[in-house]
Amino acid sequence: MLKEGVQATVRPDRGFVAVIGADAKTLLQGLLSQDVEKITPDKAGFGALLTPQGKYLHDMFLTTLDDGLVLECELDRIDDLLKRLKLYRLRAKAEIEKLSGWQCVVLWGQDPFSLGEVPGAAKLLDGASAYIDPRLADLGTRIVGPNAIKFAASFEKGTEDTYRAHRISFGVPEGAADIAVDRGFLLESGFDELNGVDWKKGCYVGQELTARTRYRGLVKRRLMSVKLDGEAPAVGESIQYLGKDAGEMRSHVGKTGLALVRLDAWRAAKDAGEPLTAGASRIWPIKPQWAVFE
């Protein structure tokens, strides 16, 4: 019998990289926006790899192995992530390799494993790691490991699109469809509020510009959930307000999507009770409840 109140989505679009060895954590600590020393069997994390100029390359979830860490990333971009990590390895005593046979399942609705409501709270579960989404507890529980898919059988089946719609409704980005590679900045995409940047850790690639952007208040655009009236614009398509640039469209499911929106245009349109536009489409941005920019 299926347990009520929980949907389970198998994520075949996710890939896994193991970074193991004596210098594994030291290597990653100097690369990622998250403090990897805080990642334990009881705590998962979320972070990103940036260019030296602070621009987005990859976002990832972080869990532990006995002798290192696992990075969960976009499967279709895993080779690029591997290449970039290996460029930084140099003489570090660390091995970087794909994990074959690993799976990801996302459960949302009720808390099926009594993990609580703290983002990142984790526990080992019959050979897999189960944890509350480190970005936002409302997104549910993630299970990763070589046998994760078996946990989906007890719950109502959710498609990849139903989960994406769930995530997008909260204004939470994931991957290159939502954050422009080599162009996007973490703070535009909510990584501060979504626990994707640790401000107390030491230096990492892109740290200087990320910190400067925060402390000088230089964020002029923010990623928001949007309601669409008309045909959904393509990813990257320009959005306008009163004929002027107001941002660009990111991914969507049905009539709900994400868009990177200029804050000045959003405020002006909101005050006037008017939509943004992309061609014949009308776009209504919605500030995420977790976001701090108003």
GROMACS .gro file of C-alpha atoms in nm:
model
  294
    1MET     CA    1   0.000   0.000   0.000
    2LEU     CA    2   0.129   0.345  -0.092
    3LYS     CA    3   0.193   0.590   0.192
    4GLU     CA    4  -0.029   0.895   0.152
    5GLY     CA    5   0.086   1.256   0.157
    6VAL     CA    6   0.423   1.205  -0.013
    7GLN     CA    7   0.521   1.213  -0.380
    8ALA     CA    8   0.842   1.049  -0.500
    9THR     CA    9   1.029   1.148  -0.815
   10VAL     CA   10   1.324   0.950  -0.951
   11ARG     CA   11   1.587   1.187  -1.095
   12PRO     CA   12   1.773   1.017  -1.383
   13ASP     CA   13   1.908   1.361  -1.481
   14ARG     CA   14   2.143   1.369  -1.180
   15GLY     CA   15   2.507   1.257  -1.180
   16PHE     CA   16   2.755   1.186  -0.902
   17VAL     CA   17   3.122   1.260  -0.857
   18ALA     CA   18   3.333   1.114  -0.575
   19VAL     CA   19   3.627   1.314  -0.441
   20ILE     CA   20   3.823   1.085  -0.209
   21GLY     CA   21   4.162   1.070  -0.044
   22ALA     CA   22   4.365   1.241   0.226
   23ASP     CA   23   4.338   1.585   0.062
   24ALA     CA   24   3.979   1.557  -0.065
   25LYS     CA   25   3.823   1.806   0.177
   26THR     CA   26   4.118   2.044   0.157
   27LEU     CA   27   4.091   2.048  -0.222
   28LEU     CA   28   3.718   2.114  -0.225
   29GLN     CA   29   3.740   2.368   0.055
   30GLY     CA   30   3.950   2.590  -0.169
   31LEU     CA   31   3.711   2.555  -0.463
   32LEU     CA   32   3.349   2.559  -0.349
   33SER     CA   33   3.127   2.827  -0.198
   34GLN     CA   34   3.017   2.590   0.080
   35ASP     CA   35   3.224   2.498   0.388
   36VAL     CA   36   3.288   2.131   0.320
   37GLU     CA   37   3.421   2.077   0.674
   38LYS     CA   38   3.058   2.104   0.788
   39ILE     CA   39   2.944   1.814   0.568
   40THR     CA   40   2.898   1.502   0.784
   41PRO     CA   41   2.679   1.190   0.780
   42ASP     CA   42   2.430   1.402   0.977
   43LYS     CA   43   2.447   1.710   0.754
   44ALA     CA   44   2.433   1.751   0.376
   45GLY     CA   45   2.511   2.076   0.198
   46PHE     CA   46   2.460   2.282  -0.115
   47GLY     CA   47   2.717   2.494  -0.294
   48ALA     CA   48   2.871   2.599  -0.622
   49LEU     CA   49   3.189   2.609  -0.828
   50LEU     CA   50   3.260   2.953  -0.976
   51THR     CA   51   3.501   3.114  -1.217
   52PRO     CA   52   3.777   3.330  -1.063
   53GLN     CA   53   3.553   3.626  -1.158
   54GLY     CA   54   3.274   3.490  -0.938
   55LYS     CA   55   3.051   3.366  -1.221
   56TYR     CA   56   2.848   3.048  -1.198
   57LEU     CA   57   2.978   2.719  -1.340
   58HIS     CA   58   2.810   2.437  -1.144
   59ASP     CA   59   2.580   2.400  -0.844
   60MET     CA   60   2.581   2.077  -0.644
   61PHE     CA   61   2.465   1.890  -0.336
   62LEU     CA   62   2.730   1.756  -0.098
   63THR     CA   63   2.717   1.434   0.105
   64THR     CA   64   2.983   1.221   0.269
   65LEU     CA   65   3.170   0.903   0.187
   66ASP     CA   66   3.393   0.720   0.433
   67ASP     CA   67   3.704   0.875   0.278
   68GLY     CA   68   3.571   1.185   0.105
   69LEU     CA   69   3.266   1.356  -0.039
   70VAL     CA   70   3.005   1.299  -0.309
   71LEU     CA   71   2.902   1.586  -0.536
   72GLU     CA   72   2.559   1.549  -0.693
   73CYS     CA   73   2.538   1.753  -1.014
   74GLU     CA   74   2.367   1.777  -1.351
   75LEU     CA   75   2.428   1.452  -1.537
   76ASP     CA   76   2.459   1.613  -1.879
   77ARG     CA   77   2.731   1.848  -1.748
   78ILE     CA   78   2.921   1.602  -1.531
   79ASP     CA   79   3.218   1.574  -1.768
   80ASP     CA   80   3.270   1.949  -1.756
   81LEU     CA   81   3.264   1.941  -1.375
   82LEU     CA   82   3.516   1.654  -1.369
   83LYS     CA   83   3.748   1.839  -1.606
   84ARG     CA   84   3.740   2.156  -1.398
   85LEU     CA   85   3.798   1.976  -1.069
   86LYS     CA   86   4.093   1.786  -1.211
   87LEU     CA   87   4.252   2.109  -1.334
   88TYR     CA   88   4.272   2.223  -0.972
   89ARG     CA   89   4.388   1.892  -0.826
   90LEU     CA   90   4.759   1.941  -0.909
   91ARG     CA   91   4.955   1.744  -0.645
   92ALA     CA   92   4.669   1.699  -0.400
   93LYS     CA   93   4.624   1.345  -0.269
   94ALA     CA   94   4.274   1.311  -0.404
   95GLU     CA   95   4.099   1.097  -0.662
   96ILE     CA   96   3.813   1.244  -0.865
   97GLU     CA   97   3.584   1.002  -1.045
   98LYS     CA   98   3.228   0.939  -1.158
   99LEU     CA   99   3.015   0.716  -0.940
  100SER     CA  100   2.828   0.463  -1.152
  101GLY     CA  101   2.503   0.309  -1.034
  102TRP     CA  102   2.413   0.591  -0.797
  103GLN     CA  103   2.059   0.728  -0.802
  104CYS     CA  104   1.865   1.025  -0.670
  105VAL     CA  105   1.506   1.022  -0.547
  106VAL     CA  106   1.322   1.332  -0.426
  107LEU     CA  107   1.029   1.300  -0.185
  108TRP     CA  108   0.805   1.590  -0.101
  109GLY     CA  109   0.491   1.638   0.102
  110GLN     CA  110   0.517   1.507   0.457
  111ASP     CA  111   0.847   1.416   0.629
  112PRO     CA  112   0.866   1.040   0.562
  113PHE     CA  113   1.180   0.970   0.767
  114SER     CA  114   1.132   1.206   1.063
  115LEU     CA  115   1.431   1.421   0.969
  116GLY     CA  116   1.264   1.741   1.090
  117GLU     CA  117   1.260   2.081   0.923
  118VAL     CA  118   1.626   2.187   0.936
  119PRO     CA  119   1.771   2.219   0.583
  120GLY     CA  120   2.051   1.967   0.533
  121ALA     CA  121   1.957   1.740   0.826
  122ALA     CA  122   2.069   1.393   0.715
  123LYS     CA  123   2.096   1.031   0.816
  124LEU     CA  124   2.212   0.707   0.663
  125LEU     CA  125   1.925   0.488   0.553
  126ASP     CA  126   1.995   0.132   0.444
  127GLY     CA  127   2.299   0.214   0.233
  128ALA     CA  128   2.176   0.554   0.113
  129SER     CA  129   2.191   0.908   0.245
  130ALA     CA  130   1.858   1.077   0.315
  131TYR     CA  131   1.850   1.449   0.388
  132ILE     CA  132   1.624   1.751   0.398
  133ASP     CA  133   1.695   1.969   0.095
  134PRO     CA  134   1.976   2.203   0.211
  135ARG     CA  135   1.831   2.492   0.011
  136LEU     CA  136   1.480   2.497   0.155
  137ALA     CA  137   1.302   2.244   0.374
  138ASP     CA  138   0.977   2.293   0.179
  139LEU     CA  139   1.141   2.125  -0.120
  140GLY     CA  140   1.137   1.792   0.064
  141THR     CA  141   1.378   1.505   0.119
  142ARG     CA  142   1.650   1.386  -0.115
  143ILE     CA  143   1.782   1.029  -0.109
  144VAL     CA  144   2.107   0.944  -0.288
  145GLY     CA  145   2.304   0.623  -0.312
  146PRO     CA  146   2.344   0.303  -0.513
  147ASN     CA  147   2.003   0.176  -0.404
  148ALA     CA  148   1.809   0.500  -0.361
  149ILE     CA  149   1.546   0.415  -0.621
  150LYS     CA  150   1.394   0.144  -0.405
  151PHE     CA  151   1.265   0.408  -0.163
  152ALA     CA  152   1.036   0.550  -0.431
  153ALA     CA  153   0.819   0.238  -0.442
  154SER     CA  154   0.636   0.317  -0.116
  155PHE     CA  155   0.509   0.657  -0.226
  156GLU     CA  156   0.290   0.813  -0.492
  157LYS     CA  157   0.486   0.852  -0.815
  158GLY     CA  158   0.569   1.206  -0.920
  159THR     CA  159   0.710   1.289  -1.263
  160GLU     CA  160   1.017   1.503  -1.321
  161ASP     CA  161   0.787   1.784  -1.434
  162THR     CA  162   0.571   1.767  -1.121
  163TYR     CA  163   0.881   1.802  -0.905
  164ARG     CA  164   1.021   2.083  -1.122
  165ALA     CA  165   0.690   2.268  -1.094
  166HIS     CA  166   0.703   2.220  -0.716
  167ARG     CA  167   1.058   2.359  -0.697
  168ILE     CA  168   0.994   2.646  -0.937
  169SER     CA  169   0.685   2.750  -0.740
  170PHE     CA  170   0.921   2.832  -0.451
  171GLY     CA  171   1.151   3.034  -0.677
  172VAL     CA  172   1.445   2.796  -0.630
  173PRO     CA  173   1.691   2.748  -0.920
  174GLU     CA  174   1.868   2.430  -1.022
  175GLY     CA  175   2.136   2.397  -1.285
  176ALA     CA  176   2.221   2.571  -1.610
  177ALA     CA  177   1.858   2.610  -1.720
  178ASP     CA  178   1.808   2.854  -1.433
  179ILE     CA  179   2.154   3.008  -1.386
  180ALA     CA  180   2.345   3.117  -1.695
  181VAL     CA  181   2.683   2.940  -1.710
  182ASP     CA  182   2.978   3.180  -1.699
  183ARG     CA  183   2.736   3.474  -1.667
  184GLY     CA  184   2.520   3.425  -1.358
  185PHE     CA  185   2.610   3.532  -1.004
  186LEU     CA  186   2.519   3.339  -0.692
  187LEU     CA  187   2.355   3.625  -0.506
  188GLU     CA  188   2.124   3.701  -0.800
  189SER     CA  189   1.999   3.343  -0.771
  190GLY     CA  190   1.940   3.343  -0.395
  191PHE     CA  191   2.237   3.131  -0.290
  192ASP     CA  192   2.280   3.343   0.023
  193GLU     CA  193   1.930   3.273   0.157
  194LEU     CA  194   1.934   2.917   0.015
  195ASN     CA  195   2.239   2.818   0.223
  196GLY     CA  196   2.466   2.792  -0.080
  197VAL     CA  197   2.737   3.033   0.043
  198ASP     CA  198   2.926   3.011   0.370
  199TRP     CA  199   3.044   3.362   0.462
  200LYS     CA  200   3.267   3.245   0.747
  201LYS     CA  201   3.486   2.999   0.556
  202GLY     CA  202   3.818   3.094   0.401
  203CYS     CA  203   3.892   3.176   0.040
  204TYR     CA  204   3.753   2.982  -0.254
  205VAL     CA  205   3.748   3.041  -0.626
  206GLY     CA  206   3.534   3.349  -0.696
  207GLN     CA  207   3.504   3.441  -0.327
  208GLU     CA  208   3.633   3.797  -0.354
  209LEU     CA  209   3.375   3.918  -0.604
  210THR     CA  210   3.093   3.726  -0.431
  211ALA     CA  211   3.175   3.890  -0.098
  212ARG     CA  212   3.215   4.235  -0.254
  213THR     CA  213   2.877   4.204  -0.424
  214ARG     CA  214   2.714   4.127  -0.091
  215TYR     CA  215   2.879   4.389   0.124
  216ARG     CA  216   2.844   4.670  -0.129
  217GLY     CA  217   2.483   4.589  -0.211
  218LEU     CA  218   2.550   4.547  -0.581
  219VAL     CA  219   2.274   4.296  -0.660
  220LYS     CA  220   2.046   4.463  -0.915
  221ARG     CA  221   1.866   4.155  -1.046
  222ARG     CA  222   1.703   3.861  -0.870
  223LEU     CA  223   1.567   3.526  -0.978
  224MET     CA  224   1.193   3.498  -0.911
  225SER     CA  225   0.910   3.262  -0.977
  226VAL     CA  226   0.679   3.401  -1.246
  227LYS     CA  227   0.326   3.334  -1.363
  228LEU     CA  228   0.294   3.327  -1.742
  229ASP     CA  229   0.004   3.453  -1.950
  230GLY     CA  230   0.057   3.340  -2.307
  231GLU     CA  231   0.325   3.124  -2.463
  232ALA     CA  232   0.625   3.073  -2.237
  233PRO     CA  233   0.936   3.259  -2.355
  234ALA     CA  234   1.245   3.052  -2.433
  235VAL     CA  235   1.529   3.022  -2.184
  236GLY     CA  236   1.739   3.335  -2.217
  237GLU     CA  237   1.472   3.537  -2.397
  238SER     CA  238   1.467   3.905  -2.307
  239ILE     CA  239   1.193   4.039  -2.077
  240GLN     CA  240   1.087   4.402  -2.094
  241TYR     CA  241   0.888   4.664  -1.907
  242LEU     CA  242   0.766   4.973  -2.093
  243GLY     CA  243   1.003   4.889  -2.377
  244LYS     CA  244   1.314   4.869  -2.158
  245ASP     CA  245   1.521   4.570  -2.045
  246ALA     CA  246   1.371   4.406  -1.737
  247GLY     CA  247   1.555   4.073  -1.730
  248GLU     CA  248   1.552   3.735  -1.900
  249MET     CA  249   1.350   3.416  -1.887
  250ARG     CA  250   1.483   3.097  -1.738
  251SER     CA  251   1.312   2.754  -1.719
  252HIS     CA  252   0.939   2.688  -1.690
  253VAL     CA  253   0.681   2.413  -1.645
  254GLY     CA  254   0.341   2.497  -1.788
  255LYS     CA  255   0.241   2.847  -1.681
  256THR     CA  256   0.493   2.871  -1.396
  257GLY     CA  257   0.856   2.962  -1.454
  258LEU     CA  258   1.165   3.136  -1.328
  259ALA     CA  259   1.300   3.465  -1.454
  260LEU     CA  260   1.599   3.681  -1.367
  261VAL     CA  261   1.432   4.017  -1.313
  262ARG     CA  262   1.572   4.368  -1.270
  263LEU     CA  263   1.463   4.488  -0.928
  264ASP     CA  264   1.392   4.842  -1.046
  265ALA     CA  265   1.163   4.716  -1.323
  266TRP     CA  266   0.991   4.473  -1.086
  267ARG     CA  267   0.919   4.745  -0.832
  268ALA     CA  268   0.789   4.985  -1.096
  269ALA     CA  269   0.563   4.721  -1.253
  270LYS     CA  270   0.437   4.606  -0.913
  271ASP     CA  271   0.353   4.961  -0.806
  272ALA     CA  272   0.167   5.016  -1.133
  273GLY     CA  273  -0.011   4.678  -1.116
  274GLU     CA  274   0.127   4.587  -1.458
  275PRO     CA  275   0.305   4.279  -1.596
  276LEU     CA  276   0.644   4.248  -1.758
  277THR     CA  277   0.638   4.127  -2.117
  278ALA     CA  278   0.827   3.906  -2.361
  279GLY     CA  279   0.676   3.938  -2.705
  280ALA     CA  280   0.303   3.873  -2.665
  281SER     CA  281   0.351   3.699  -2.328
  282ARG     CA  282   0.263   3.869  -2.002
  283ILE     CA  283   0.485   3.785  -1.704
  284TRP     CA  284   0.396   3.837  -1.338
  285PRO     CA  285   0.698   3.801  -1.103
  286ILE     CA  286   0.643   3.669  -0.750
  287LYS     CA  287   0.899   3.743  -0.479
  288PRO     CA  288   0.994   3.418  -0.300
  289GLN     CA  289   0.895   3.419   0.068
  290TRP     CA  290   1.247   3.314   0.169
  291ALA     CA  291   1.419   3.590  -0.031
  292VAL     CA  292   1.552   3.911   0.127
  293PHE     CA  293   1.542   4.200  -0.116
  294GLU     CA  294   1.243   4.410  -0.015
   0.00000   0.00000   0.00000
